[in-house]
Short mmCIF file of C-alpha atoms in Angstrom, two decimals:
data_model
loop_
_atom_site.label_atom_id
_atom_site.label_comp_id
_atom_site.label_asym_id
_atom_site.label_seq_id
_atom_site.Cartn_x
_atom_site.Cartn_y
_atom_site.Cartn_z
CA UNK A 1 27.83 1.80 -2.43
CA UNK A 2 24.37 0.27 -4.16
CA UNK A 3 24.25 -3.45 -2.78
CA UNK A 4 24.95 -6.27 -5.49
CA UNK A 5 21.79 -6.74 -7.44
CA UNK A 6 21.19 -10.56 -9.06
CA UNK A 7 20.53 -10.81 -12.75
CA UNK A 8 18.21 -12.22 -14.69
CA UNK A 9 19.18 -13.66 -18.07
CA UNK A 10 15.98 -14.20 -20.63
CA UNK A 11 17.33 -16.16 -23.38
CA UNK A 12 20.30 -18.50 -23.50
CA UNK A 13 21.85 -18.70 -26.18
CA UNK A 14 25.24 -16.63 -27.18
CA UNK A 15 24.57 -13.02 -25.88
CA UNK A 16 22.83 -14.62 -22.95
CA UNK A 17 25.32 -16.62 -22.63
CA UNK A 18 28.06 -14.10 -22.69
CA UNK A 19 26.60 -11.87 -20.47
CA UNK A 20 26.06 -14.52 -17.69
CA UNK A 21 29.29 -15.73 -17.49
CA UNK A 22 30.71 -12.32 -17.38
CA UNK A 23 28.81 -11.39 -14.03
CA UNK A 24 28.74 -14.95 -12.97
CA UNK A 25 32.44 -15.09 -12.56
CA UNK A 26 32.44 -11.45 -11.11
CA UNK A 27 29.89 -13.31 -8.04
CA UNK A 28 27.05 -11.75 -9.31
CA UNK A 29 24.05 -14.54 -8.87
CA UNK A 30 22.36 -15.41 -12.13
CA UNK A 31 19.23 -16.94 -13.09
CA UNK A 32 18.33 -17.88 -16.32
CA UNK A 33 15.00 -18.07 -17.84
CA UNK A 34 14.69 -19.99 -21.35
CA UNK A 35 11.72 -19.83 -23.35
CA UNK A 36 12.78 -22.46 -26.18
CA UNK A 37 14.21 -25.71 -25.36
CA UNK A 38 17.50 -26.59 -26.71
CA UNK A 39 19.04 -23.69 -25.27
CA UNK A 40 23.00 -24.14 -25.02
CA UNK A 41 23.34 -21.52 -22.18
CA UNK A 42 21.16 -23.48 -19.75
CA UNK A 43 24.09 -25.90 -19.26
CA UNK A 44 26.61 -23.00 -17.34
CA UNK A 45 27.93 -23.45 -14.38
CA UNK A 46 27.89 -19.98 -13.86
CA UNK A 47 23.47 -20.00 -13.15
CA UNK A 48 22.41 -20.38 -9.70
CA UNK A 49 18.91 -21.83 -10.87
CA UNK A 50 17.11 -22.35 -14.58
CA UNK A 51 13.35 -21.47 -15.48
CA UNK A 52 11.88 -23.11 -17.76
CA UNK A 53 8.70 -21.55 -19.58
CA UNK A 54 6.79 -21.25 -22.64
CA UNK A 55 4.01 -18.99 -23.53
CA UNK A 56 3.89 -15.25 -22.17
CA UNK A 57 1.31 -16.52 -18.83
CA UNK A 58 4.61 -18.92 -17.84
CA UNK A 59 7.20 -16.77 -18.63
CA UNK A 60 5.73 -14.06 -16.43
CA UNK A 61 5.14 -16.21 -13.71
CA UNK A 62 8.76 -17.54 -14.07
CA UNK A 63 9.78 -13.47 -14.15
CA UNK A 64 7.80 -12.97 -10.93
CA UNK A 65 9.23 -16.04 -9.16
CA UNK A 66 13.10 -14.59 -10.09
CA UNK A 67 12.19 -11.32 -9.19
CA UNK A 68 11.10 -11.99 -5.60
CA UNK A 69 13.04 -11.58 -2.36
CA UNK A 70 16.07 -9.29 -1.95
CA UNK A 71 17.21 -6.70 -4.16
CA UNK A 72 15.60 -5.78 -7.83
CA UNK A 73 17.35 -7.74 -10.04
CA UNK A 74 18.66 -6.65 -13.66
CA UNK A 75 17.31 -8.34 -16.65
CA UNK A 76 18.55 -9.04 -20.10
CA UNK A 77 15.91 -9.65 -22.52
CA UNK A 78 18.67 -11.27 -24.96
CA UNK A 79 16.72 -12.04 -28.47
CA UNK A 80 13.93 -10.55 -30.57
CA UNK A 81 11.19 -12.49 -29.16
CA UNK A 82 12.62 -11.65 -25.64
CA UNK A 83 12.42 -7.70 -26.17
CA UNK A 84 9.25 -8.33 -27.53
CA UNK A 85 7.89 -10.15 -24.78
CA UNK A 86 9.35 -7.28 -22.37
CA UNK A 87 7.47 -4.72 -24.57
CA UNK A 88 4.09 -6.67 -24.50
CA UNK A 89 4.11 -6.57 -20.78
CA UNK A 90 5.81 -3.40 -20.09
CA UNK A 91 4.29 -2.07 -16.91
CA UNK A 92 4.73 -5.18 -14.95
CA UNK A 93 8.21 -6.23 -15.98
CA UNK A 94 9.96 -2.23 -15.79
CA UNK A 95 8.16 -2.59 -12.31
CA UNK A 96 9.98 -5.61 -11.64
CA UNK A 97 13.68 -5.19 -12.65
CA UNK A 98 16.19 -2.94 -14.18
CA UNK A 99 15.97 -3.27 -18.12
CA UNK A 100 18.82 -2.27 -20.25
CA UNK A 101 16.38 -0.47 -22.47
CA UNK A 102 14.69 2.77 -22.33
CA UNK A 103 12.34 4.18 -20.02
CA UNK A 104 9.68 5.20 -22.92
CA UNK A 105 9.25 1.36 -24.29
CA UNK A 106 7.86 3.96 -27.90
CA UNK A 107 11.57 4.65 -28.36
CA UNK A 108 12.13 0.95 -28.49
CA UNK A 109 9.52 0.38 -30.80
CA UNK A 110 10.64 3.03 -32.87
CA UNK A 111 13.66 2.13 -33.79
CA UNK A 112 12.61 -1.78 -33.93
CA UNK A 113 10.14 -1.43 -36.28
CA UNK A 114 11.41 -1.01 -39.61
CA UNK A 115 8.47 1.03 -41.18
CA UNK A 116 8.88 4.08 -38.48
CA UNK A 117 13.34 3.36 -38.23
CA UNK A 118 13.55 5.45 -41.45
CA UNK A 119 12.23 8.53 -40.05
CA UNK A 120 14.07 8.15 -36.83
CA UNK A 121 17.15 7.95 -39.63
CA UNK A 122 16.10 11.39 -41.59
CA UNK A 123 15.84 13.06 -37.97
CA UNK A 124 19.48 12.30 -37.64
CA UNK A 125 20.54 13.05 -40.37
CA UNK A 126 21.78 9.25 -41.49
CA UNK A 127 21.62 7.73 -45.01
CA UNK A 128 19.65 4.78 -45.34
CA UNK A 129 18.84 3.08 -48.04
CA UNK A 130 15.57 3.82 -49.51
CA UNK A 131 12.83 1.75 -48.08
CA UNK A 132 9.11 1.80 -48.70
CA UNK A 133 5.89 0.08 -46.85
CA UNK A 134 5.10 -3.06 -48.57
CA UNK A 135 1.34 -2.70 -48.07
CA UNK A 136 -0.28 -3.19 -50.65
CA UNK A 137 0.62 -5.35 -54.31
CA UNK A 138 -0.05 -1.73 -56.08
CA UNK A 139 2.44 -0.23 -54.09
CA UNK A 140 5.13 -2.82 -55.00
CA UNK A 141 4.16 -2.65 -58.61
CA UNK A 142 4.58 1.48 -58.55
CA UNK A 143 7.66 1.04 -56.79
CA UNK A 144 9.99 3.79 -57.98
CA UNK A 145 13.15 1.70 -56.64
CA UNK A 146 16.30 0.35 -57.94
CA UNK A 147 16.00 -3.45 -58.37
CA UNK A 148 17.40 -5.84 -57.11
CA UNK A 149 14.97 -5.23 -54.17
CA UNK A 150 15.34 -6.78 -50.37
CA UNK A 151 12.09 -7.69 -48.78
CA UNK A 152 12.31 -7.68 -45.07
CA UNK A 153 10.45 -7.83 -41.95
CA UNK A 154 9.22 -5.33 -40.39
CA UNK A 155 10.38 -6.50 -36.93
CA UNK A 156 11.38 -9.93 -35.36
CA UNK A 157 12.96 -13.26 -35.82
CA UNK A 158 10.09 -15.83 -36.54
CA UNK A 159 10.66 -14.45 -40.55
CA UNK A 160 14.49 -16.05 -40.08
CA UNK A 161 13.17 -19.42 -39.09
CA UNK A 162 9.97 -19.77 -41.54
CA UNK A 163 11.95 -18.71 -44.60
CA UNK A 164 15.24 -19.74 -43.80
CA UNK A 165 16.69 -16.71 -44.63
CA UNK A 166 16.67 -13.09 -43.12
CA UNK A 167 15.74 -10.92 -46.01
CA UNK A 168 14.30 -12.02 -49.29
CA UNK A 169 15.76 -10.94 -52.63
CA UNK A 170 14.22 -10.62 -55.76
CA UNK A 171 15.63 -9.34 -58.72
CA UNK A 172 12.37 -7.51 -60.43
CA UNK A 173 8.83 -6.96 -59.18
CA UNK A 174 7.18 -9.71 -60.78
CA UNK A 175 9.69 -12.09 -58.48
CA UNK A 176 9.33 -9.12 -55.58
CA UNK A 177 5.48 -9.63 -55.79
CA UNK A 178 5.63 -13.23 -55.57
CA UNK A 179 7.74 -13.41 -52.69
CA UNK A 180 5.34 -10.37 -50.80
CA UNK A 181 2.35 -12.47 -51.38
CA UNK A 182 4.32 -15.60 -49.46
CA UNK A 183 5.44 -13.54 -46.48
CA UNK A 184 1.83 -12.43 -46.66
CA UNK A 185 0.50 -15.54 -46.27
CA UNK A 186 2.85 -16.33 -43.38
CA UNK A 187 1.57 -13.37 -41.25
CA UNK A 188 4.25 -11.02 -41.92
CA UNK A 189 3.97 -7.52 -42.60
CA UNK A 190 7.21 -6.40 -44.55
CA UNK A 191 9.44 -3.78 -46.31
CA UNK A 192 10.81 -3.05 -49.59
CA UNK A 193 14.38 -1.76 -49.69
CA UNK A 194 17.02 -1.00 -52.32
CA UNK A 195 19.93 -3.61 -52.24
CA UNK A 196 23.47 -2.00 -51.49
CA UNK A 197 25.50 -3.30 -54.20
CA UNK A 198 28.44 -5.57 -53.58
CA UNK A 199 28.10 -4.73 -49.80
CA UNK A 200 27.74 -8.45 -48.57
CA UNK A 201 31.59 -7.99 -47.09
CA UNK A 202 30.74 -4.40 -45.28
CA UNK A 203 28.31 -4.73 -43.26
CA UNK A 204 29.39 -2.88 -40.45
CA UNK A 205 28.22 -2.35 -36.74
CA UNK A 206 27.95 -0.77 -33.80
CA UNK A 207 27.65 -2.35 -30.55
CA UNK A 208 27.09 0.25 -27.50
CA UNK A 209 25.68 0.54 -24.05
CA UNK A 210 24.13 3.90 -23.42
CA UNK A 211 23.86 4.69 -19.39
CA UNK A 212 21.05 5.98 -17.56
CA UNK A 213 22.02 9.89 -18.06
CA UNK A 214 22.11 9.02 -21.92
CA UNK A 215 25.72 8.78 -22.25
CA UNK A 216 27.34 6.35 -24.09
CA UNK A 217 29.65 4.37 -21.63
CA UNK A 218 31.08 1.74 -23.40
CA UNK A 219 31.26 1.64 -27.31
CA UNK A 220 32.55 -1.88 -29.92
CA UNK A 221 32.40 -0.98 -33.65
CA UNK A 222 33.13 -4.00 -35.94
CA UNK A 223 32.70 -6.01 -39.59
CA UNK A 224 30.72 -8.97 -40.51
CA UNK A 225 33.75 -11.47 -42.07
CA UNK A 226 31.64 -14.62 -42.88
CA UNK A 227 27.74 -15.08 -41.98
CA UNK A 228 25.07 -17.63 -43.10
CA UNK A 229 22.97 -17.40 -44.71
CA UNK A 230 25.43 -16.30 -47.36
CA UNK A 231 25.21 -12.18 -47.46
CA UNK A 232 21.96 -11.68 -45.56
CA UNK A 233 22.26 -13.93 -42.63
CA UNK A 234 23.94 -13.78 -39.03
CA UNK A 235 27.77 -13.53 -38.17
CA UNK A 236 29.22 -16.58 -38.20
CA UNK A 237 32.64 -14.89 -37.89
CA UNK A 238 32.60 -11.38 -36.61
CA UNK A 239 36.12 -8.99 -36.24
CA UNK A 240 36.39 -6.05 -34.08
CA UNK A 241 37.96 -2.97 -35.59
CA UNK A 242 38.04 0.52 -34.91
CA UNK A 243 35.91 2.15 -37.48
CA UNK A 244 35.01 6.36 -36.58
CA UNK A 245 32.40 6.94 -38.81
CA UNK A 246 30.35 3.61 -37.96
CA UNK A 247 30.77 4.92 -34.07
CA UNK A 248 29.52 8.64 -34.35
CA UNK A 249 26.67 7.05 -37.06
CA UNK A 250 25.55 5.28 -34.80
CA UNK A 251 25.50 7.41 -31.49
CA UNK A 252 24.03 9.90 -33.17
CA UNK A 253 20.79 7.95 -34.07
CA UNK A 254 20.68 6.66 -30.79
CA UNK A 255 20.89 10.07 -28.94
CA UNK A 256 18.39 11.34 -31.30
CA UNK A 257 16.26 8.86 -30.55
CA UNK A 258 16.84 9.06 -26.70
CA UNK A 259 17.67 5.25 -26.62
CA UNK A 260 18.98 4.01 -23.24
CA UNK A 261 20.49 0.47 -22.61
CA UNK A 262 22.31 -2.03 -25.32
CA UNK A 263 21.65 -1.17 -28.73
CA UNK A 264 22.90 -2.48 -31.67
CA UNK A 265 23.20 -0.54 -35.55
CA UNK A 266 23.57 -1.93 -38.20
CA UNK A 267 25.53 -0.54 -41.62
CA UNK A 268 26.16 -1.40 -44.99
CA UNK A 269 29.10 0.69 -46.67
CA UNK A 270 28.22 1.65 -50.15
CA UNK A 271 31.08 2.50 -52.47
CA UNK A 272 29.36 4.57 -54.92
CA UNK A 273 29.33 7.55 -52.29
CA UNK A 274 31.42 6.30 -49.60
CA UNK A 275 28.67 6.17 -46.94
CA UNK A 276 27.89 3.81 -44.11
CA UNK A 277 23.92 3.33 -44.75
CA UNK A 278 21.45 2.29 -42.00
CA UNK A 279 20.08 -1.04 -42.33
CA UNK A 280 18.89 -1.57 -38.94
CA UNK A 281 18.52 -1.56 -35.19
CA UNK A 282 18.27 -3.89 -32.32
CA UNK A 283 17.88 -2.93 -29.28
CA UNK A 284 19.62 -5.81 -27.25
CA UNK A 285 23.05 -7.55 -27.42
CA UNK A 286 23.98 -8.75 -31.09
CA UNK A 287 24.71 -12.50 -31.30
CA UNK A 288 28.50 -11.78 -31.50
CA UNK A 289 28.11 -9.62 -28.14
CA UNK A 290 30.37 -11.73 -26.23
CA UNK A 291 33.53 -10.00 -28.39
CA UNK A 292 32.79 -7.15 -25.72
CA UNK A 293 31.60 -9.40 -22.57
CA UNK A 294 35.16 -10.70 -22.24
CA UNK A 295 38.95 -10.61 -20.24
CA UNK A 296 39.75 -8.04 -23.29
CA UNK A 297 36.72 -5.70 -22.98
CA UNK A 298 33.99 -6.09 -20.53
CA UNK A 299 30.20 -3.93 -21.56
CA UNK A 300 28.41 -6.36 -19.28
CA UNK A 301 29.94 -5.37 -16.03
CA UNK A 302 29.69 -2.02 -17.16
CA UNK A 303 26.39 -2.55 -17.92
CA UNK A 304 25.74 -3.84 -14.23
CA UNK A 305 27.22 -1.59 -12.50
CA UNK A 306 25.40 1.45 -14.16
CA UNK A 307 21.60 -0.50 -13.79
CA UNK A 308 22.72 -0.67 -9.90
CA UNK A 309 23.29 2.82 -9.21
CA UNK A 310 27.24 3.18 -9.49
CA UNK A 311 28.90 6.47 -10.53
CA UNK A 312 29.09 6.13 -14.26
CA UNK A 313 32.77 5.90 -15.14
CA UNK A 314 34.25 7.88 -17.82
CA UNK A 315 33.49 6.58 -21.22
CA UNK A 316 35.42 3.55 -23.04
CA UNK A 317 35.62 2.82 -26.72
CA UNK A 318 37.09 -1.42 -27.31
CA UNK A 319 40.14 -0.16 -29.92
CA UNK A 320 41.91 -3.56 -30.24
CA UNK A 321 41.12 -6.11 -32.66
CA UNK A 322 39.19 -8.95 -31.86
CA UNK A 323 37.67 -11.62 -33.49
CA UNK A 324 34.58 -14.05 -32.67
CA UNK A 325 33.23 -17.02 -34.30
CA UNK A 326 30.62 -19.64 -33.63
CA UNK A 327 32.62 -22.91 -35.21
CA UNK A 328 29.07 -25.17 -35.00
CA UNK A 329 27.85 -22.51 -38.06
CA UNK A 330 31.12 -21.40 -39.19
CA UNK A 331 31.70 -24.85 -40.65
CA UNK A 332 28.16 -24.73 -42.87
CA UNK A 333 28.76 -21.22 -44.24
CA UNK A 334 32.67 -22.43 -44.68
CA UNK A 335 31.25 -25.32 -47.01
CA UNK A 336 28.96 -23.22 -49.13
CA UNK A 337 31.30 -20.41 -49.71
CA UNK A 338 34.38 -22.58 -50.64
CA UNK A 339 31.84 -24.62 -53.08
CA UNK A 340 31.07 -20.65 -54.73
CA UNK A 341 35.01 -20.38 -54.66
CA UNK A 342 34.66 -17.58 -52.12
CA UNK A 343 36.98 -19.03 -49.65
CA UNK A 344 40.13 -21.30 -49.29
CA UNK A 345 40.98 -23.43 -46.75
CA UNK A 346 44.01 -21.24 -45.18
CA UNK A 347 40.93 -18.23 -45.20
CA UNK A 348 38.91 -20.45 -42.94
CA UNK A 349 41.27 -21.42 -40.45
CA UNK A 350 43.26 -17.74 -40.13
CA UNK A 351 40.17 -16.34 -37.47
CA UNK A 352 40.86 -19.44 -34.92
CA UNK A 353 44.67 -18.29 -34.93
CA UNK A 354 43.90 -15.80 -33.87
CA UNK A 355 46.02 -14.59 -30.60
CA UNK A 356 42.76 -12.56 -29.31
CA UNK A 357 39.70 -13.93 -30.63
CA UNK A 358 36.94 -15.27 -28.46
CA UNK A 359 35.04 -17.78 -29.06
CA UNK A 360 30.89 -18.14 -29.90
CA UNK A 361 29.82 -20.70 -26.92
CA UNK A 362 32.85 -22.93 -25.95
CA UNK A 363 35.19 -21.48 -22.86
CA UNK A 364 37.48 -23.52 -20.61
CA UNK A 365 36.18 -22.88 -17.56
CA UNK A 366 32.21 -23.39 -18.23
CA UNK A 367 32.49 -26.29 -21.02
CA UNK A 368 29.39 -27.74 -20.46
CA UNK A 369 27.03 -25.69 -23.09
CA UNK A 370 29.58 -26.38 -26.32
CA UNK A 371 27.89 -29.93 -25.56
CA UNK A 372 24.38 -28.71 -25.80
CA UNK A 373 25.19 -26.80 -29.31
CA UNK A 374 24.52 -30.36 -31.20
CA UNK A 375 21.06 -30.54 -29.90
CA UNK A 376 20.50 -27.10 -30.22
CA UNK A 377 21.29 -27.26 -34.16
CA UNK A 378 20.06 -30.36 -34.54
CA UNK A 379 16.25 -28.58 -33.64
CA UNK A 380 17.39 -25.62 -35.69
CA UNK A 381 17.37 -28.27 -38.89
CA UNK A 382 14.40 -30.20 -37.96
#
């Protein structure tokens, strides 16, 4: 049998989180690197040691230093700017660790970037919604879409925290041209897309682990129920539910793509055909990945065992329901909805009574990061 392997965790906040504790309490040893302070995850029990780095010349010399002695070590890369670090320095980090990811870092890219995704889409045959290249102001103005229009990035997460919001909507082009030249001006390049009507409560995902012989091995298919910012932001409170269509969507992109390792596709259902449309892809753990890092469902382990050599075991779909929420946002998105009238105070409570739900960051045996989540949305504010 393949010896234990350590892991490396790059990124601490909820997925990284997750997926610590789940091979930390297994007696896997864990390091974590963070790149950002404030970090919640840095305060588990369940990490040997904690790097702390900033800037890709630190955070490769922090890789190096976890990477040295023993056996080659697994890594997570657990957010956007953690894949895209991996991606920048491909050559040296695949030769340093097991990735989660795919051996060709183009298939990554691929499916990251949102201007090449809808291609990747038509080869599979998935419906998407219809997205064009916003390069230029005369292509926005000769835009032969349906308004309202999303503008969107065409990858990463620095868009989120310099506009606040993760997609930008404007109802005609003069307002879609406005809004283009200030993401512009920001230094992002960006997309135009047709808005899904009424979809804001089905957005719907899958959340799988491909193995190394590109079969899926472990499979979660689930619903946003409340997310901030209101109808284009994150989960705030996610529930897992069986959902066919979403699961063989989504597989099939990913095996047409030949995408290895965690990936993560996003759909909105559109009632005017009754289709699941692609919105997006990540290619790491979602934020709410700890719904299928738990004592109900474990991908992680699976994940671990498969980067380490084991005989791949047969393949396992999470069927129950499950529900996860992060109460330090739930509470915001709560507020604003209930001031819209969109939710009651019995509809905000009903996910924590949940007999199976699981819970964003606090857990009874590793308490200490629920204390860092103050300071970590305290910077999120600032």
């Amino acid at each position: 049998m393949p010896a234990d392997r350590p892991v490396v965790v790059l990124g601490l906040l909820w997925a990284g989180l997750s997926f610590a504790r789940s091979l930390g309490r297994a007696g896997v040893r864990a390091t974590g690197i963070t790149m950002h302070p404030h970090e919640f995850g840095t305060r588990s029990r369940y990490l040997r040691e904690v790097l702390r780095a900033e800037g890709d010349t630190a955070v490769m010399k922090a890789l190096r230093q976890a990477a040295t002695g023993g056996e080659r070590p697994v890594l997570l890369p657990e957010r956007d700017d953690h894949v895209e670090l991996v991606l920048r320095n491909w050559d040296e980090v695949s030769s340093l660790y097991e990735l989660p990811m795919p051996p060709d870092p183009q298939v990554t890219r691929r499916l990251r970037h949102k201007v090449t995704l809808p291609a990747e889409a038509a080869r599979a045959g998935i419906a998407a919604p219809a997205t064009v290249d916003a390069d230029s102001e005369e292509t926005l103005r000769s835009l032969e879409l349906r308004p309202p229009f999303l503008l969107k990035p065409v990858e990463g997460q620095h868009f989120a925290g310099s506009f606040g919001e993760k997609v930008l909507v404007a109802e005609n082009v003069e307002e879609l041209v406005a809004k283009w030249r200030a993401a512009r001006e920001r230094g992002f390049d960006t997309v135009v897309q047709e808005l899904v009507p009424d979809a804001e409560e089905q957005i719907w995902s899958l959340f799988a682990y491909v193995g190394r012989s590109g079969r899926p091995l472990a499979t979660a298919t689930g619903v946003k129920v409340r997310q901030g910012p209101l109808h284009f932001g994150t989960s705030a409170v996610f529930r897992t539910t069986p959902e066919p269509r979403v699961r063989e969507l989504g597989l099939r992109l990913l095996e047409s793509a030949g995408y290895r390792g965690f990936g993560h596709v996003e759909f909105a259902y559109d009632r005017r055909d009754d289709e699941f449309k692609l919105l997006e892809v990540n290619t790491r753990v979602p934020m709410w990945g700890g719904v299928a890092m738990s004592r109900y469902f474990d991908m992680a382990r699976i994940a671990y065992d498969d980067l380490r050599g084991l005989p791949e075991p047969e393949p396992v779909d999470l069927r129950q329901e499950l529900w996860w929420a992060f109460l330090a946002k739930d509470i915001g998105v709560s507020l604003a909805m209930a001031r819209r009238r969109e939710l009651t105070p019995r509809g905000f409570i009903a996910p924590y009574l949940r007999h199976r739900k699981v819970r964003g960051v606090f857990a009874a045996d590793d308490p200490l990061p629920a204390l860092g989540v103050l300071s970590y949305a305290r910077s999120k504010l600032a």
